[in-house]
Amino acid sequence: MTVTVPYHCRYLEPIGVLPGVGPKIASLFERKGIRTVADLLYTLPARYDDRRLVSPIAALEPGRPATVRGTLIQVRSTGGRGRLRRTVAELADDSGTIAVVWFGFAGQRFAKGDRVQLSGPVDSYQDKLQLQNPDGDIYADDLPPPATIVPLYSELEGIGQRTWRKLQRVAGERFAGDWIGGVPAPLRERSGLLTVGAALGFLHQPPADLPGDVEKLLTPDSPPLRSLIWEEWFVFQLAMQLRRRLFARATGIAFHCESSRLDALLASLPFSLTADQANTWREILADLQSDRPMHRLLHGEVGSGKTILAVLAAFVAAQSGYQTAILAPTEILAEQHWERFSRILEPLGVSCVLLIGTEAPPKKRRLKDLVRLGSAQVVIGTHALLSGDVEFPRLGLAVIDEQHKFGVEQRAKLVSKGVRPDVLVLSATPIPRSLALTMCGDLDISVLREKPGGEGKVTTHLMTRADRVSMYREVADRLRQGRRGYIVAPRLAAATEGQSDAVQLHAELKNGPLAEFRLEVLHGKVMPEARRRIIAALAAGELDAIVATTVVEVGLDIPNAGLLVVENAERFGLSQLHQMRGRIGRDGAEALCLLSYDEASGEKSLERLRLLASCHDGFAIAEADLKLRGPGEMMGARQSGLPPLRFGKWIQRELSLLEDIHRAAAEVLAADPALADPAHHWAKMVALQRWGAWLGEGGYG
C-alpha cells in the first residue's frame, strides 16, 4: 500500500491562476523553480527598502539607498527603443538637486513638473550624485505617498519589482489568509508562533509601524521567519517519525542462520570483533531475526570496522536463502567491497559478484543472468545495480554505503527490487548527535567508536603553497623509507590557476621532485582493469605512491600506506579530510599527513585546518564541522532527493531549536499516534501533502 494525499490545498494551484500570469510570465517564474502559488509565497524578499524615512537631497551619500521627495524639473529621453532607451531627469527639493536615470521603460511614465517620491541606490557619476533606476510614485501636493516598508525581491529577467509585489499581494490576499500550516494550534500558541499565512503576510507586507531595523525581519530571531522555520521542521519531524512507525508495522523477513555456521565464520576471521562491533552486531542480528524490516544506520569513526558487519549480515541472509545487494557510490569502493566480501565469504560457499557500469557488455550480461537466476548471493555494485534489467528473485538485504550520495528515488529503486527487504545504511564518518537525531529519526542508529587493533600515530602538518618545495622534500624522504602514500588533488580538471588536478600534478611530480619514484595517477575515469592493477601494485610495493582525486576518500584499504598529501586542503570539508586521513596508518605504524593550503583562502579556512591537525577524534571533528558550517549547510547530504527544506539556509547555530522541535513532534505522536485528534488534523494533512511520497518509499506505506 502506498500513502496518498487525501486533499488538495488551494495554495498548491499553479501560479497561472493569479491574474496577469499568462504562459509567458509563468515560464519566467518556472526558471526560478516557482510553479505554484505556494512557491511564490515562499519566495521571500531579498531585502527591504524602508521608505518611512525621507532624506533631503543634500544629505544623500553615494553607495547608500535612499528615499527622496521633490519635483522633476527636467525630463528627457535618449538612446534607442525598448531596453536601450534611457530616461534622464533632474529632481529638486528645498535642499538641492540630483540627477536621476532610468533604463528601459521604467522612466517613461514621468514628466517634467511631476511631484514624485523616488527610492533607489545613490551612485556617483562624473563626480555628481545620481539615483539609478529608482522605484517611484507620482503624488499630489496635498497627498504624498504613505510611509511604507517595501519588499525587494531577487532579480528575475522579465519580472519587475512592481510585478513581484503585485503578485505577492494578490497571492497573499486570495490564498494565504486561511493557510494555517502544520503546527497544531495549542502547540503554536504555546510556542509563540504565527500561522503560515500570517507569517508570510508579515514578511511580504511589513506593517509601516514596525519598530527597529527592518532587515532583522530576515533573521531567525524575527517572529514571522522563526514561525516558518518552526513549522517546516515540525512537519518534517512528524513525517520522519511517522515513517519510522510505518516501518515498525510492516511485515518483513525473519532470517535464520545456525549459530554454529556464524561461529565458524567469526572464527575464520584473522581478527576478533571489538566490543563496539560485537554490541552493534547483536543489534543487527536481532533486526535480521525479527519479522519487522530492518532500517538501521551504522556510522562511526573512520576505520572502525563497519564493512565486516555488513559481511556478517550478508552471510546470514545467504544462509536463509536470500540475496544481498550492496550499493556503493564509486567503482573503486565497489571493487574494494567485492574483494573483501569474496575473500571472506567465497570459501564458505557464498557467491559474490561485482556489477559496475564500465564492465564489458558481454560480462555484464553474464553477471545479470547470475543475479536473475539467484546464483549470485551477494551482488556488489554501483548505480548499475539500479538498472531495470537487474532482477533479484530473492532480495532480502539491501546495504547502502555512503547513502547521502544517493537520492531517495535511487535508494527506493534498490529496495523495490525485493519485498520489504532489510536495509542497512552505512556512513563512513561520524554524524553529529544533533543531526542524527533530527535528520535520521526514521532509522535505528548504531555507532562505532573503537578501532580494531588500535591505531597508529598520524601526525598532521599544515603547509602553505610557499612550502611546497620543502613539503615534497619531506615526501621524498618518507618514500625512500619504504612508506607508501597518496597524493590528493582536489579535482580532475583544473580550471583556475594555482589549483592542481591529478593528471597535471602527476606529470609535475614525475618530472620534478618525485622523479626517482614509481608513481601512477588514479581517478574515477581510469578503466576497471587499470584501476585494479594500480591498487594491487601499491599494496604489493610495486608502486611508491598514487596521485589521485578524492577516490581515496573511501574504500582504499592498504594497511602499509603511511603518507597522505592533500593539495588545496582548504577546499575540502573537515570530515572529508579526516576520512582521507583515515586511509593511512592502518598497520599501527607512524604515519604523516601533509595538508597544503592557499594562504589567500582566509582565516576561517585556516581555523578549520588547525582544528583537524590538532584533533584525531572523528566525533569531535564532526561536531566542530557542524558548529563551523552550521546545520543549514550540513543537512544537505541527508536531504538528497527529498523535497527541499526551504528555510534550511537560515538555520546556522540553531541546534537547540532543532532538538526542541524534534521533542515537540515526538510528544504529539506519543499522545496521538494516528493523529486522529481534530486538533492534529492539519498537522497530518500537511505532513502527507509534503512528504507523502517519501512516507510510501519502497512500499512500506
XYZ file of C-alpha atoms in Angstrom:
701
model
C 0.000 0.000 0.000
C 1.266 3.473 -0.810
C 0.494 6.696 1.002
C -1.816 9.069 -0.851
C -2.689 12.696 -0.238
C -6.405 12.908 0.556
C -6.883 16.584 -0.136
C -5.722 19.428 -2.302
C -4.668 22.778 -0.872
C -5.590 25.927 -2.752
C -2.097 27.313 -2.403
C -0.803 24.357 -4.441
C -2.615 25.708 -7.509
C -0.321 26.575 -10.437
C 0.865 30.153 -10.465
C -1.144 30.698 -13.646
C -4.334 31.054 -11.562
C -3.140 34.510 -10.488
C -4.442 37.401 -12.616
C -1.841 38.691 -15.033
C 0.154 35.451 -15.084
C -0.087 34.010 -18.563
C 2.088 31.299 -20.100
C 4.968 33.713 -20.770
C 5.144 35.066 -17.204
C 4.626 31.569 -15.791
C 7.588 30.283 -17.822
C 9.786 33.096 -16.450
C 8.874 32.138 -12.893
C 9.417 28.454 -13.645
C 13.078 29.179 -14.403
C 13.399 30.111 -10.743
C 11.561 26.979 -9.634
C 8.326 28.876 -8.926
C 5.466 26.759 -10.252
C 2.716 27.076 -7.634
C 1.196 29.831 -5.539
C 2.970 28.308 -2.535
C 6.317 28.515 -4.355
C 5.674 32.206 -4.972
C 4.663 32.975 -1.394
C 7.627 31.043 -0.022
C 9.971 33.186 -2.146
C 10.789 35.767 0.496
C 12.140 39.265 -0.178
C 15.896 39.538 -0.604
C 15.825 42.777 1.399
C 13.589 45.728 2.268
C 13.507 49.375 1.270
C 12.471 51.396 4.308
C 10.595 54.326 2.778
C 9.393 55.663 6.087
C 12.483 57.860 6.261
C 12.602 60.536 3.538
C 16.026 62.163 3.156
C 16.792 65.666 1.870
C 18.799 65.563 -1.335
C 21.666 67.468 0.287
C 22.113 64.628 2.815
C 22.483 61.823 0.266
C 25.687 59.779 0.161
C 26.980 57.540 -2.635
C 26.691 53.820 -2.037
C 23.633 54.040 0.192
C 19.998 53.593 -0.898
C 17.669 56.464 -0.101
C 14.117 57.741 -0.446
C 13.636 61.343 -1.589
C 10.688 63.599 -2.475
C 10.701 66.525 -4.830
C 9.775 67.923 -8.233
C 11.127 66.751 -11.575
C 12.443 69.979 -13.104
C 13.758 68.284 -16.230
C 12.952 65.012 -18.036
C 14.300 63.824 -21.377
C 14.650 60.511 -23.185
C 17.739 59.434 -25.092
C 19.030 56.358 -26.880
C 17.095 53.799 -28.856
C 13.976 51.802 -28.223
C 12.996 49.295 -25.583
C 15.766 48.289 -23.244
C 18.237 50.590 -24.988
C 16.128 53.610 -24.121
C 17.329 55.854 -21.309
C 15.320 58.479 -19.402
C 17.347 61.205 -17.688
C 15.795 63.638 -15.217
C 16.686 66.169 -12.563
C 14.956 66.105 -9.192
C 14.848 69.106 -6.856
C 13.772 69.645 -3.258
C 14.357 72.503 -0.826
C 17.927 71.335 -0.152
C 19.285 70.788 -3.667
C 19.089 68.742 -6.866
C 20.168 65.298 -8.042
C 20.312 63.558 -11.417
C 18.028 60.581 -11.999
C 18.460 57.955 -14.711
C 16.177 55.096 -15.746
C 16.988 52.424 -18.320
C 14.351 50.794 -20.490
C 10.676 51.535 -19.953
C 10.778 52.380 -16.247
C 11.106 56.154 -16.652
C 8.582 56.715 -19.431
C 5.672 57.475 -17.107
C 7.383 60.522 -15.563
C 7.149 64.072 -16.935
C 8.549 67.476 -16.127
C 6.729 69.060 -13.185
C 5.666 65.787 -11.562
C 5.799 65.651 -7.776
C 7.459 62.312 -7.052
C 8.818 60.102 -4.346
C 11.771 58.031 -5.563
C 13.649 55.229 -3.836
C 16.817 53.572 -5.022
C 20.601 53.364 -4.867
C 22.637 56.570 -4.871
C 25.736 56.453 -7.082
C 28.408 58.867 -8.193
C 28.785 59.580 -11.920
C 31.286 62.106 -13.250
C 31.715 63.470 -9.716
C 27.969 64.054 -9.340
C 25.390 62.088 -7.381
C 22.604 60.327 -9.212
C 19.748 57.946 -8.497
C 19.935 54.872 -10.737
C 16.753 53.087 -11.800
C 14.791 54.191 -8.732
C 11.330 52.919 -7.977
C 8.878 55.774 -7.623
C 5.382 57.210 -7.397
C 3.758 60.409 -8.604
C 1.628 62.156 -5.993
C -0.456 65.285 -5.493
C 0.930 68.144 -3.404
C -1.519 67.550 -0.594
C -1.341 63.745 -0.614
C 2.208 62.319 -0.533
C 2.664 58.521 -0.729
C 2.184 56.734 2.575
C 5.261 55.800 4.575
C 5.879 52.134 3.820
C 8.369 49.301 4.027
C 8.757 47.958 0.505
C 9.973 44.384 -0.115
C 12.587 43.920 -2.837
C 12.917 40.523 -4.498
C 15.788 38.785 -6.246
C 16.252 39.877 -9.836
C 14.382 37.740 -12.340
C 14.654 38.675 -16.000
C 11.329 39.896 -17.325
C 9.765 40.328 -13.863
C 9.979 43.839 -12.412
C 9.716 44.685 -8.720
C 6.211 46.101 -9.153
C 5.060 42.838 -10.737
C 6.677 40.860 -7.917
C 4.901 42.928 -5.268
C 1.543 42.917 -7.030
C 1.534 39.145 -7.430
C 2.681 38.577 -3.851
C -0.085 40.863 -2.603
C -2.779 39.130 -4.680
C -1.494 35.660 -3.757
C -1.473 36.582 -0.085
C -4.970 38.049 -0.166
C -6.524 35.148 -2.074
C -4.640 32.137 -0.742
C -2.685 32.805 2.454
C -5.373 34.145 4.748
C -6.540 30.704 5.916
C -3.172 28.986 5.486
C -2.745 27.539 8.964
C 0.237 25.257 8.432
C 1.140 22.025 10.196
C 1.721 23.128 13.794
C -1.329 22.289 15.969
C -2.981 25.382 17.448
C -2.216 24.562 21.126
C 1.466 23.993 20.337
C 1.584 27.056 18.081
C 0.155 29.289 20.787
C 2.368 27.795 23.480
C 5.456 28.367 21.332
C 4.510 31.916 20.337
C 4.226 31.136 16.628
C 2.201 32.661 13.801
C 0.231 30.667 11.258
C 1.999 30.176 7.930
C -0.355 32.634 6.230
C 0.151 35.317 8.873
C 3.932 34.874 8.820
C 4.116 35.118 5.036
C 1.805 38.120 5.003
C 4.006 39.885 7.553
C 7.177 39.237 5.541
C 5.711 40.251 2.172
C 3.873 43.319 3.503
C 5.512 44.503 6.731
C 3.436 46.999 8.744
C 4.588 50.608 8.492
C 4.746 50.913 12.290
C 7.276 48.072 12.590
C 9.868 49.100 15.199
C 13.610 48.677 14.729
C 15.726 47.633 11.766
C 13.573 46.156 9.001
C 16.403 43.893 7.783
C 16.079 41.912 11.025
C 12.842 40.552 9.584
C 15.006 38.173 7.551
C 16.839 36.691 10.536
C 15.771 33.597 12.524
C 15.072 35.842 15.509
C 12.158 37.556 13.767
C 8.799 36.052 14.849
C 7.450 35.515 11.305
C 10.575 33.822 9.957
C 11.002 31.800 13.144
C 7.396 30.634 12.722
C 8.088 29.414 9.175
C 11.300 27.636 10.224
C 9.491 26.039 13.157
C 6.540 24.871 11.043
C 8.695 23.385 8.302
C 10.915 21.483 10.708
C 7.970 20.329 12.813
C 6.214 18.835 9.779
C 9.469 17.191 8.660
C 9.969 15.662 12.107
C 6.373 14.414 12.122
C 6.920 12.784 8.731
C 10.202 11.249 9.869
C 8.635 9.712 12.949
C 5.516 8.598 11.053
C 7.822 6.869 8.572
C 9.527 5.046 11.419
C 6.135 3.865 12.694
C 5.210 2.620 9.210
C 8.398 0.562 9.126
C 7.622 -0.870 12.563
C 4.168 -2.057 11.418
C 5.339 -3.685 8.180
C 5.998 -7.413 7.906
C 9.422 -8.311 6.578
C 11.768 -11.295 6.502
C 12.814 -13.203 9.616
C 16.257 -14.561 8.724
C 17.616 -17.703 10.318
C 21.231 -18.824 10.473
C 22.558 -21.703 12.565
C 24.763 -20.314 15.300
C 27.443 -22.907 14.503
C 27.807 -21.533 10.971
C 28.036 -17.976 12.256
C 30.589 -19.033 14.866
C 32.626 -20.708 12.132
C 32.646 -17.506 10.112
C 33.730 -15.419 13.093
C 36.457 -17.945 13.905
C 37.767 -17.768 10.338
C 38.439 -14.039 10.584
C 42.076 -13.027 11.200
C 40.897 -10.680 13.959
C 38.349 -10.509 16.757
C 35.471 -8.063 16.808
C 35.928 -5.063 19.061
C 33.481 -4.582 21.913
C 31.736 -1.893 19.824
C 31.483 -4.204 16.828
C 30.190 -7.080 18.952
C 27.482 -4.916 20.517
C 26.437 -3.494 17.155
C 26.419 -6.954 15.584
C 23.989 -8.121 18.264
C 21.693 -5.203 17.315
C 21.915 -6.016 13.605
C 21.414 -9.755 14.177
C 18.316 -9.060 16.278
C 16.962 -6.942 13.404
C 17.702 -9.696 10.890
C 15.959 -12.333 13.004
C 12.895 -10.132 13.547
C 9.972 -10.260 11.119
C 9.998 -6.454 11.032
C 12.111 -4.894 8.273
C 15.431 -3.538 9.496
C 16.100 0.146 8.816
C 19.376 0.836 10.559
C 22.070 3.471 10.129
C 25.592 2.423 11.078
C 28.049 5.283 11.457
C 31.262 5.763 13.339
C 34.931 6.535 13.360
C 36.951 6.128 10.174
C 38.440 2.630 10.173
C 36.186 1.360 12.958
C 35.177 -1.761 11.017
C 31.728 -1.103 9.603
C 32.229 -3.230 6.496
C 32.786 -6.509 8.352
C 29.372 -6.125 9.980
C 27.820 -5.849 6.516
C 29.722 -9.028 5.563
C 28.223 -10.855 8.560
C 24.726 -9.611 7.686
C 25.117 -10.781 4.073
C 26.225 -14.213 5.330
C 23.096 -14.539 7.483
C 20.917 -13.551 4.509
C 22.652 -16.124 2.284
C 22.216 -18.880 4.891
C 18.497 -18.067 4.886
C 18.298 -18.384 1.103
C 18.186 -14.672 0.313
C 20.327 -12.357 -1.790
C 22.124 -9.217 -0.646
C 22.611 -6.091 -2.777
C 25.377 -3.689 -1.774
C 25.192 -0.260 -3.404
C 28.404 1.807 -3.424
C 28.872 5.341 -4.826
C 32.122 4.667 -6.737
C 33.566 1.779 -8.680
C 36.717 1.829 -6.569
C 34.719 1.372 -3.373
C 32.570 -1.317 -5.009
C 35.700 -3.195 -6.103
C 37.226 -2.986 -2.631
C 33.989 -4.318 -1.113
C 33.867 -7.153 -3.649
C 37.430 -8.191 -2.871
C 36.763 -8.214 0.876
C 33.370 -9.951 0.709
C 34.740 -12.550 -1.720
C 37.829 -13.227 0.394
C 35.696 -13.938 3.472
C 32.520 -15.476 2.043
C 33.559 -17.428 -1.075
C 35.461 -20.078 0.989
C 32.203 -20.625 2.889
C 30.267 -21.246 -0.316
C 28.670 -17.807 -0.701
C 28.854 -16.490 -4.269
C 29.841 -12.800 -4.603
C 29.727 -10.839 -7.882
C 30.703 -7.315 -8.886
C 28.407 -5.351 -11.200
C 29.711 -1.962 -12.366
C 28.897 0.220 -15.344
C 32.292 0.119 -17.042
C 32.464 -3.671 -17.377
C 32.286 -5.028 -20.939
C 28.673 -5.676 -22.078
C 29.084 -9.471 -22.503
C 30.411 -9.813 -18.955
C 27.621 -7.596 -17.590
C 25.019 -9.783 -19.309
C 26.506 -12.925 -17.732
C 26.541 -11.306 -14.297
C 22.932 -10.136 -14.641
C 21.922 -13.690 -15.553
C 23.580 -14.949 -12.366
C 21.641 -12.371 -10.353
C 18.343 -13.180 -12.097
C 18.774 -16.923 -11.512
C 19.643 -16.400 -7.854
C 23.112 -17.933 -8.270
C 24.739 -14.667 -7.202
C 24.064 -14.449 -3.481
C 25.913 -11.196 -2.769
C 25.768 -8.586 -5.533
C 28.037 -5.579 -5.116
C 27.909 -2.636 -7.475
C 27.370 0.996 -8.262
C 24.407 2.664 -9.968
C 24.469 -0.274 -12.403
C 22.536 -2.230 -9.750
C 19.596 0.119 -10.251
C 19.142 -0.764 -13.913
C 15.728 -2.164 -14.732
C 17.219 -5.367 -16.152
C 18.943 -6.247 -12.863
C 16.393 -8.608 -11.302
C 16.665 -10.203 -7.859
C 14.381 -13.206 -7.309
C 15.014 -13.198 -3.527
C 16.460 -9.878 -2.409
C 16.451 -9.938 1.382
C 19.062 -7.364 2.389
C 19.977 -4.001 0.849
C 23.177 -2.357 2.080
C 23.639 1.261 1.009
C 27.143 2.606 1.553
C 27.657 6.368 1.736
C 23.881 6.730 1.486
C 23.978 10.522 1.288
C 25.454 10.171 -2.203
C 22.256 8.557 -3.452
C 18.897 10.241 -3.895
C 15.633 8.982 -2.431
C 14.480 7.625 -5.792
C 17.711 5.667 -6.240
C 17.517 4.154 -2.771
C 13.838 3.318 -3.264
C 14.611 1.692 -6.621
C 17.072 -0.687 -4.974
C 14.718 -1.532 -2.101
C 11.827 -2.105 -4.532
C 13.758 -4.961 -6.166
C 12.753 -7.066 -3.169
C 9.666 -7.473 -0.994
C 10.310 -5.341 2.078
C 13.986 -6.299 2.424
C 16.042 -5.321 5.435
C 18.014 -2.111 4.880
C 21.409 -1.322 6.393
C 22.789 2.157 5.709
C 26.487 2.895 6.203
C 28.122 6.282 6.757
C 31.915 6.408 6.512
C 32.275 9.229 9.029
C 30.538 10.094 12.302
C 27.309 12.071 12.157
C 26.891 14.769 14.842
C 24.433 13.660 17.510
C 22.011 16.536 16.962
C 21.865 15.925 13.208
C 21.490 12.175 13.685
C 18.539 12.898 15.961
C 16.797 15.394 13.691
C 17.757 14.211 10.193
C 17.874 10.419 10.676
C 14.941 9.979 13.040
C 13.350 7.377 10.766
C 16.280 4.993 11.310
C 17.593 2.966 14.218
C 21.151 4.116 14.821
C 24.276 2.159 15.742
C 27.602 3.846 16.476
C 31.163 2.501 16.306
C 33.823 4.464 18.184
C 36.525 1.866 18.752
C 39.071 0.978 16.065
C 40.122 -2.672 15.605
C 43.699 -3.250 16.742
C 44.096 0.314 17.965
C 45.551 2.929 15.633
C 48.935 4.185 14.572
C 50.013 7.694 15.354
C 49.198 10.013 12.459
C 50.941 13.386 12.594
C 49.289 16.202 10.638
C 51.201 19.273 9.430
C 49.842 22.348 7.648
C 51.920 23.660 4.752
C 51.420 26.850 2.751
C 51.770 26.902 -1.009
C 55.136 28.591 -0.448
C 56.259 25.471 1.457
C 55.706 23.069 -1.465
C 59.424 22.557 -2.169
C 60.187 21.557 1.410
C 56.931 19.584 1.591
C 57.850 17.366 -1.344
C 61.380 17.018 0.020
C 59.765 15.508 3.133
C 57.563 13.316 0.933
C 60.636 12.014 -0.892
C 62.352 11.186 2.410
C 59.317 9.186 3.571
C 59.041 7.289 0.300
C 62.742 6.370 0.480
C 61.982 4.833 3.885
C 59.534 2.476 2.187
C 56.302 4.173 3.255
C 53.664 4.197 0.539
C 51.432 7.154 0.011
C 48.536 9.009 -1.518
C 48.852 12.477 -3.033
C 45.415 14.021 -3.483
C 44.439 16.793 -5.880
C 41.058 18.482 -5.399
C 39.542 17.740 -8.790
C 40.108 16.030 -12.108
C 40.084 19.078 -14.410
C 41.924 22.217 -13.327
C 40.029 25.365 -14.195
C 41.751 28.044 -12.185
C 45.366 28.971 -11.745
C 47.009 27.577 -8.628
C 44.719 24.564 -8.264
C 46.239 21.220 -9.194
C 44.382 18.360 -10.801
C 45.507 14.776 -10.512
C 46.735 14.388 -14.098
C 48.729 17.608 -14.176
C 50.038 17.095 -10.643
C 51.219 13.603 -11.541
C 53.139 14.991 -14.531
C 54.624 17.783 -12.411
C 55.829 15.423 -9.687
C 57.012 12.699 -12.059
C 59.183 15.224 -13.899
C 60.211 17.100 -10.776
C 60.620 16.459 -7.051
C 59.482 12.798 -7.149
C 61.150 11.767 -10.399
C 63.002 8.858 -8.760
C 59.814 7.188 -7.502
C 57.218 4.902 -9.052
C 54.030 6.971 -9.358
C 50.676 6.327 -11.003
C 47.612 8.508 -11.405
C 44.185 7.307 -10.219
C 40.805 8.926 -10.766
C 37.244 7.936 -11.490
C 37.769 7.717 -15.262
C 40.530 5.103 -15.074
C 39.149 1.852 -16.505
C 38.487 -1.033 -14.081
C 41.369 -3.325 -15.076
C 43.899 -0.480 -14.936
C 42.446 0.703 -11.641
C 42.729 -2.746 -10.061
C 46.285 -3.080 -11.338
C 47.286 0.276 -9.799
C 45.761 -0.501 -6.388
C 47.255 -4.006 -6.340
C 50.666 -2.618 -7.310
C 50.603 -0.096 -4.471
C 49.593 -2.790 -1.979
C 52.367 -5.111 -3.225
C 55.060 -2.444 -3.048
C 55.437 -2.225 -6.826
C 54.421 1.450 -6.640
C 55.581 4.076 -4.174
C 52.575 6.399 -4.357
C 49.463 7.214 -6.322
C 48.397 10.707 -7.322
C 44.626 10.741 -7.083
C 41.402 12.660 -6.844
C 39.192 12.077 -3.808
C 38.646 8.457 -4.877
C 40.934 7.698 -1.913
C 38.297 9.184 0.377
C 36.518 5.870 0.810
C 37.253 2.261 0.101
C 41.023 2.107 -0.300
C 42.383 -0.178 2.401
C 46.143 -0.585 2.052
C 47.434 -1.180 5.599
C 51.037 -0.123 4.993
C 50.142 3.232 3.422
C 51.764 5.767 5.736
C 51.758 9.065 3.849
C 48.985 11.410 2.723
C 49.443 14.729 0.920
C 46.382 16.876 0.173
C 46.803 19.822 -2.180
C 44.425 22.776 -1.701
C 43.170 21.230 1.516
C 41.060 24.314 2.251
C 38.651 23.165 -0.457
C 37.578 20.053 1.463
C 35.272 19.692 4.446
C 36.727 18.668 7.795
C 35.000 15.297 7.823
C 36.153 14.617 4.265
C 39.771 15.384 5.191
C 39.500 13.215 8.304
C 38.119 10.409 6.177
C 41.076 10.652 3.778
C 43.479 10.760 6.712
C 41.902 7.534 7.919
C 43.380 5.758 4.868
C 46.899 5.878 6.369
C 48.488 4.371 9.475
C 46.250 1.303 9.430
C 49.177 -1.015 10.179
C 49.775 0.658 13.552
C 52.997 2.350 12.399
C 53.543 6.100 12.478
C 52.105 7.993 9.521
C 52.305 11.534 8.180
C 49.550 13.746 6.762
C 50.573 16.969 4.979
C 47.831 19.491 4.184
C 48.859 22.143 1.665
C 46.663 25.234 1.666
C 46.402 28.595 -0.046
C 47.032 31.432 2.403
C 44.583 33.592 0.432
C 41.739 31.280 1.471
C 41.280 33.246 4.682
C 41.430 32.849 8.438
C 38.267 30.761 8.695
C 39.704 28.081 6.412
C 42.951 28.074 8.376
C 41.000 27.734 11.631
C 39.330 24.590 10.296
C 42.624 23.069 9.195
C 44.287 23.843 12.532
C 41.442 22.049 14.259
C 41.969 18.977 12.093
C 45.718 18.998 12.725
C 45.190 19.057 16.485
C 42.342 16.516 16.684
C 42.036 12.871 15.633
C 38.617 12.166 17.146
C 36.158 11.889 14.269
C 33.180 12.592 16.526
C 34.749 15.798 17.843
C 35.652 16.804 14.285
C 32.082 16.196 13.098
C 30.679 18.340 15.915
C 33.240 21.083 15.199
C 32.424 20.960 11.489
C 28.754 21.342 12.377
C 29.454 24.418 14.500
C 31.656 25.992 11.830
C 29.395 25.286 8.863
C 26.022 25.156 10.604
C 23.272 22.556 10.137
C 21.803 24.580 7.286
C 24.768 23.542 5.129
C 25.455 20.084 6.537
C 21.875 18.857 6.350
C 22.064 18.893 2.574
C 23.561 15.423 2.481
C 20.636 13.817 4.309
C 18.183 15.682 2.077
C 19.500 14.128 -1.111
C 16.449 13.536 -3.269
C 13.941 14.828 -0.720
C 11.714 17.863 -1.238
C 13.774 20.895 -0.202
C 13.661 22.297 3.296
C 13.098 25.866 2.176
C 14.365 27.534 5.332
C 17.415 25.383 5.991
C 19.782 28.193 4.983
C 18.565 30.351 7.869
C 19.495 27.716 10.433
C 23.147 28.180 11.274
C 23.601 27.933 15.018
C 20.071 26.820 15.889
C 20.875 23.308 17.118
C 18.833 23.668 20.289
C 15.845 24.810 18.212
C 16.046 21.676 16.058
C 16.098 19.454 19.126
C 13.164 21.345 20.685
C 11.117 20.794 17.532
C 12.068 17.104 17.430
C 10.827 16.682 21.004
C 7.608 18.560 20.240
C 6.835 16.254 17.306
C 7.603 13.185 19.429
C 5.248 14.406 22.156
C 2.410 14.963 19.676
C 2.786 11.452 18.238
C 3.164 9.863 21.663
C -0.191 11.342 22.700
C -1.908 10.730 19.360
C -0.067 8.096 17.247
C -2.603 8.190 14.406
C -3.013 11.996 14.520
C -6.742 11.346 14.797
C -7.432 14.213 17.216
C -9.187 17.091 15.367
C -6.516 19.408 16.787
C -3.955 17.455 14.762
C -5.938 17.352 11.504
C -3.840 19.933 9.690
C -0.599 18.514 11.043
C -1.453 15.176 9.434
C -2.709 16.735 6.205
C 0.357 18.927 5.713
C 2.746 16.064 6.537
C 1.048 13.898 3.908
C 0.959 16.710 1.360
C 4.670 17.495 1.677
C 6.134 14.101 2.445
C 3.529 11.535 1.366
C 5.607 10.071 -1.467
C 8.604 9.710 0.837
C 6.463 8.044 3.520
C 5.470 5.439 0.963
C 9.009 4.857 -0.361
C 9.793 1.238 -1.061
C 6.248 0.014 -0.471
C 6.223 0.434 3.287
C 3.134 2.646 3.328
